[in-house]
Coordinates of N, CA and C in Angstrom, one line a residue:
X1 N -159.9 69.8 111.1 CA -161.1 70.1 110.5 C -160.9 70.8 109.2
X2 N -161.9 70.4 108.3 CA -161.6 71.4 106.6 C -162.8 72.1 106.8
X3 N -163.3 73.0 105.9 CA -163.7 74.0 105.9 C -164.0 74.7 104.6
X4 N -165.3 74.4 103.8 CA -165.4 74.9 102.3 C -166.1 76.0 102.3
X5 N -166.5 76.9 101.9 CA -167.3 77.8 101.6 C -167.9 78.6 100.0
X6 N -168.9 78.2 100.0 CA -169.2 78.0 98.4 C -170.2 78.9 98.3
X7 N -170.1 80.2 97.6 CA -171.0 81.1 97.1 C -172.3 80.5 96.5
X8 N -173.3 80.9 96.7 CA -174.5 79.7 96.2 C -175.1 81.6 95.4
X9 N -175.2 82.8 95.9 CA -175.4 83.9 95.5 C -175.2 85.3 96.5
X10 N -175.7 86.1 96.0 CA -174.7 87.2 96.8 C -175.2 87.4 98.1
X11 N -176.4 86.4 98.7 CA -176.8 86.3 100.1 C -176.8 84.7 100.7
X12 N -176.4 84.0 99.8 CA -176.6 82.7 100.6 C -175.2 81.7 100.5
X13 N -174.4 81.4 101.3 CA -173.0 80.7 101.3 C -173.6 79.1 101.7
X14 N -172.8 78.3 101.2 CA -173.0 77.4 101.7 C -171.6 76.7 102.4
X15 N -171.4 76.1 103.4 CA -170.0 75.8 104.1 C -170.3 74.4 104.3
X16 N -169.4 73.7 103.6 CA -169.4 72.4 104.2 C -167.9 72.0 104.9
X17 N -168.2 70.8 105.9 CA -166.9 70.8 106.7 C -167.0 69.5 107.6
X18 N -165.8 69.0 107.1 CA -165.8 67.5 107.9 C -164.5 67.9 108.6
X19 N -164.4 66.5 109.6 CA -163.2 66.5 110.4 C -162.9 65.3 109.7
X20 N -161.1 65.6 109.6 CA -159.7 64.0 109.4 C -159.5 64.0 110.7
X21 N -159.1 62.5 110.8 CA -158.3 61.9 111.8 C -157.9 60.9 111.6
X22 N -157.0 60.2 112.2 CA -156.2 58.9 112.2 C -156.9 58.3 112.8
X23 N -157.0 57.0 112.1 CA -158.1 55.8 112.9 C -157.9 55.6 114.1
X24 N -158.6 55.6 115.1 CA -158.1 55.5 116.4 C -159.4 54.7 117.2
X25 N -159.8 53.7 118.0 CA -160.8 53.5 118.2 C -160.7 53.5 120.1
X26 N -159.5 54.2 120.3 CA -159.6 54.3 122.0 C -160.6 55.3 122.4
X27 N -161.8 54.7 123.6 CA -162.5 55.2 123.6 C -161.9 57.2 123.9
X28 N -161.1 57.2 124.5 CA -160.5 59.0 124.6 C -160.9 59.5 123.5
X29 N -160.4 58.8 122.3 CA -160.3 59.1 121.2 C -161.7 59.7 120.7
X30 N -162.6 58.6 120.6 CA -163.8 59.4 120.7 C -164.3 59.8 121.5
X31 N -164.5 60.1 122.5 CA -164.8 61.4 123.2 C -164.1 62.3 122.6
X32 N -162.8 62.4 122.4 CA -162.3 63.8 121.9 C -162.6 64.3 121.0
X33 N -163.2 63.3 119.7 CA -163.9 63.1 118.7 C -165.5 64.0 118.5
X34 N -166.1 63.5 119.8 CA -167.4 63.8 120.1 C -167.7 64.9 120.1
X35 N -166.3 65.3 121.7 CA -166.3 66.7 122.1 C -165.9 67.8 120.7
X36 N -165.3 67.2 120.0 CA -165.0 68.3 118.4 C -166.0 68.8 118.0
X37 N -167.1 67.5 117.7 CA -168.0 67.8 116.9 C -169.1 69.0 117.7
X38 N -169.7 68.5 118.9 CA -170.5 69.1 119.8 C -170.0 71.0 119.8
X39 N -168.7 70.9 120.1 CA -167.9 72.4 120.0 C -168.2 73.0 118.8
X40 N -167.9 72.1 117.7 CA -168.3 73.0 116.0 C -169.1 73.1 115.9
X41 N -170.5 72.1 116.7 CA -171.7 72.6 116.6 C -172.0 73.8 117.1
X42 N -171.6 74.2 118.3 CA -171.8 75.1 118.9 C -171.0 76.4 118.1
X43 N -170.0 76.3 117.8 CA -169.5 77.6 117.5 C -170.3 77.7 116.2
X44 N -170.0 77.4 115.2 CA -170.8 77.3 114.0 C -172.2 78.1 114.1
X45 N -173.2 77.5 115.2 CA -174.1 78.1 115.2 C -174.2 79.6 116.1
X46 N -173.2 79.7 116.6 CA -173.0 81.5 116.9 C -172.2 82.2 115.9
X47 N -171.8 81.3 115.1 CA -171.0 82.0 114.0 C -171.9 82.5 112.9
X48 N -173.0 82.0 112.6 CA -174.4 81.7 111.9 C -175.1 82.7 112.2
X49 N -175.1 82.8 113.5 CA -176.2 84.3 114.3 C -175.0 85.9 113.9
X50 N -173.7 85.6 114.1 CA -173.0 86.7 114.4 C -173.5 87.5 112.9
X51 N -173.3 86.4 111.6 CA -173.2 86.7 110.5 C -174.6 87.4 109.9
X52 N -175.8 86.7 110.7 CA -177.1 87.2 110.7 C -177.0 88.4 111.1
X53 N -176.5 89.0 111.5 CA -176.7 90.0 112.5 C -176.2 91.1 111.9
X54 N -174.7 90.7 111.0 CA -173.6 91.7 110.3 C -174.7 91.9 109.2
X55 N -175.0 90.8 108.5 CA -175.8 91.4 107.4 C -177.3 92.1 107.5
X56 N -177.6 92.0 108.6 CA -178.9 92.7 108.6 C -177.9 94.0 108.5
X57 N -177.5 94.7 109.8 CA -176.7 95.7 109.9 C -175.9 96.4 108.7
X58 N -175.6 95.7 107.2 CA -175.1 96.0 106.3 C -175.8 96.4 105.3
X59 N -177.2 96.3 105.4 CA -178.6 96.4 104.8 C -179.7 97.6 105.3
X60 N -178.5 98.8 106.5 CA -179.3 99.5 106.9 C -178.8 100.7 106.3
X61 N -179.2 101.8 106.5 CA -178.8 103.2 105.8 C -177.5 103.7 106.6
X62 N -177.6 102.9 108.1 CA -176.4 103.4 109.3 C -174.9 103.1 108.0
X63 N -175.1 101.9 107.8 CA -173.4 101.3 107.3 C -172.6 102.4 106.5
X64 N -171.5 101.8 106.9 CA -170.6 102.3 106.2 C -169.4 101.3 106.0
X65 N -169.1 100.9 104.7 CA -167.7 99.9 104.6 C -166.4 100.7 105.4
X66 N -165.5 99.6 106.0 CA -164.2 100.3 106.7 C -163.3 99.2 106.1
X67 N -162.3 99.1 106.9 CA -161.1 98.4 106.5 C -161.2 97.5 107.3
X68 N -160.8 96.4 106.2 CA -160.4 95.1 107.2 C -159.4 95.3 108.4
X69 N -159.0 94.2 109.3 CA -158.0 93.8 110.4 C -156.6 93.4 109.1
X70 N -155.7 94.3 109.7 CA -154.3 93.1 108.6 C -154.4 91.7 109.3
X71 N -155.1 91.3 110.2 CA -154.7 90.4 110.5 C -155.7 89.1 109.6
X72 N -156.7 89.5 109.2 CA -157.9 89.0 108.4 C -157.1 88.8 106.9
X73 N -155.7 87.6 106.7 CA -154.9 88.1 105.6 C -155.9 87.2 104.5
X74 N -156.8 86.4 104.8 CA -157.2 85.2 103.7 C -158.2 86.0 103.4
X75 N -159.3 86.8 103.9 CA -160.3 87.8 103.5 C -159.8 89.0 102.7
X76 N -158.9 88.9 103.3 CA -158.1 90.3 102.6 C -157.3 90.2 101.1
X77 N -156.8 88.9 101.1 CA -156.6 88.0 99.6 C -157.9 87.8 98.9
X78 N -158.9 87.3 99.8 CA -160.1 87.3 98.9 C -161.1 88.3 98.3
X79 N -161.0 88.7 99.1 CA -161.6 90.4 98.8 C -160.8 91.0 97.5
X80 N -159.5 90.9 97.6 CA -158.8 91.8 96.4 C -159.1 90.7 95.5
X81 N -159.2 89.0 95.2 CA -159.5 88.5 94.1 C -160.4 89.0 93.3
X82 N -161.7 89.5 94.0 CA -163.1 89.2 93.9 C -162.9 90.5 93.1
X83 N -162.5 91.9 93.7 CA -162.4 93.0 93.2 C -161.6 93.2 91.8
X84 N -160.6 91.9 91.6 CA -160.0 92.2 90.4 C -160.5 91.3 88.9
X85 N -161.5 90.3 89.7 CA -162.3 89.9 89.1 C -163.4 90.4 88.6
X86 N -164.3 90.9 89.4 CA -165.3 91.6 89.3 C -165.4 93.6 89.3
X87 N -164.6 93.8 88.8 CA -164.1 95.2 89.4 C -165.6 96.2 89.2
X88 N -166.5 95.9 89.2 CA -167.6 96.8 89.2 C -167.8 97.2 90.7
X89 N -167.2 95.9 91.4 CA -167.6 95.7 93.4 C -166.4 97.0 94.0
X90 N -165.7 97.4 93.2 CA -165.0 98.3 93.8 C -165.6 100.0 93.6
X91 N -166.4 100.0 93.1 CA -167.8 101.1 92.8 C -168.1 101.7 94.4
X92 N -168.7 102.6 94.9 CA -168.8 103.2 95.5 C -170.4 103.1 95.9
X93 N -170.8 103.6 94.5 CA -172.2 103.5 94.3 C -173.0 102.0 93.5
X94 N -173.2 101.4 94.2 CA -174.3 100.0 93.0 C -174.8 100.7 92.2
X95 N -174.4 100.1 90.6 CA -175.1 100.8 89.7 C -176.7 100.0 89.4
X96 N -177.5 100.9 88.5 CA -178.7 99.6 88.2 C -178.4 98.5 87.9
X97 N -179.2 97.3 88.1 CA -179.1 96.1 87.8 C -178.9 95.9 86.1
X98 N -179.5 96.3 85.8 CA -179.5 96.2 84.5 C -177.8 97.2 83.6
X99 N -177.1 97.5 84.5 CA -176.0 98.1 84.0 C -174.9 97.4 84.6
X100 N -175.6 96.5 85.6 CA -173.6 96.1 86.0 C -173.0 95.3 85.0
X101 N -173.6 94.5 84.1 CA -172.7 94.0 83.7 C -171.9 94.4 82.2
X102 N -172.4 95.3 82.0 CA -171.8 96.1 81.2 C -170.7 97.1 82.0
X103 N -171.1 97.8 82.8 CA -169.9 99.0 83.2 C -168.6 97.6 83.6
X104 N -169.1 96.5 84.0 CA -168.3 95.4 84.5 C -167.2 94.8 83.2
X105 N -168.1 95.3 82.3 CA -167.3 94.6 80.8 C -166.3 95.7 80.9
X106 N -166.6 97.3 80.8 CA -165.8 98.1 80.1 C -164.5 98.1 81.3
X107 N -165.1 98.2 82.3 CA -163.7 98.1 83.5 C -162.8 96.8 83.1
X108 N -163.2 96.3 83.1 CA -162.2 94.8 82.9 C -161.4 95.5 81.0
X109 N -162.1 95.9 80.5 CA -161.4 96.2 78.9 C -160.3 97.0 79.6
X110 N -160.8 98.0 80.4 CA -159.9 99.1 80.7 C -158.4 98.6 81.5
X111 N -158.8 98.1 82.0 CA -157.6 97.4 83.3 C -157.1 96.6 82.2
X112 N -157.3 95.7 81.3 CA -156.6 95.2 80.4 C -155.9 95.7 79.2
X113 N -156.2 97.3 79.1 CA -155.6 97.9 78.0 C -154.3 98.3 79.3
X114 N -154.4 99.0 80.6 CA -153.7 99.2 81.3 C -152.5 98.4 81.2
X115 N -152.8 97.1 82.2 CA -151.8 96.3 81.9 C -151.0 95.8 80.4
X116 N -151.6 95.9 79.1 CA -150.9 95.8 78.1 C -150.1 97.4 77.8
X117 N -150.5 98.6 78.1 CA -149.4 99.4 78.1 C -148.4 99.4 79.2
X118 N -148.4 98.8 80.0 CA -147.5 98.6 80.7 C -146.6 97.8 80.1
X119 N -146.9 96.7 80.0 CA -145.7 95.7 79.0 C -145.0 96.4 77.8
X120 N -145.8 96.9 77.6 CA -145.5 97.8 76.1 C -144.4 99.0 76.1
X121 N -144.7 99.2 77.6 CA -143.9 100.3 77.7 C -142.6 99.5 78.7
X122 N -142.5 98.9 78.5 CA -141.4 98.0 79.3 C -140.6 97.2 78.4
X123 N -141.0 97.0 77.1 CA -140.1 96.4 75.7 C -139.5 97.6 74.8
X124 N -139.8 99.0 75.3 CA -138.9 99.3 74.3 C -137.9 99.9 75.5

């Protein structure tokens, strides 16, 4: 089974996902075929509620961010992408709307003067 997951915005994902297989037309085959689909149906849609549930919960005044599982290593790669892309997300506090994308500009200048003294300081 593949599995895409495509930011549509900072509340709405969209996942698309088909199943490969080798042509096979013994009836086992589909049934096992069937039974895949019927199963992703099902998980999917408790995967759907779990996530409903997380984000209500992350929208309450209770939350508090913690640490991922090491074992969550592809969230945990993604997460650090997002953060070194968008480094405003590593803020503590959400600033006004009207300011992220500026504090977002000077952080990215700043981490980029960083890394060029680092090189800099590594050629002489």
């Amino acid at each position: 089974d593949f599995m895409q997951f495509i930011p549509i915005n900072s509340r709405k994902t969209l996942i698309r996902e088909i199943p490969y297989a080798l042509p096979d037309e013994r009836r086992e085959m589909k049934a096992a075929r069937y039974l895949n689909w019927r199963i992703n149906r099902e998980v999917n849609a408790e995967d759907t509620e779990l996530i409903n549930f997380v984000q209500e919960g992350m929208e309450t005044s209770a939350y508090s961010s913690g640490p991922l599982a090491e074992s969550e290593i592809c969230l945990i790669d993604s997460a650090e992408k997002i953060r070194n892309s968008i480094p405003v997300s590593r803020l503590e506090v959400e600033p006004d709307t009207d300011e992220i994308v500026k504090i977002n500009e000077e952080l990215l200048e700043n981490k980029d003067k960083k890394v060029k003294n680092i090189f800099d300081k590594n050629k002489t």
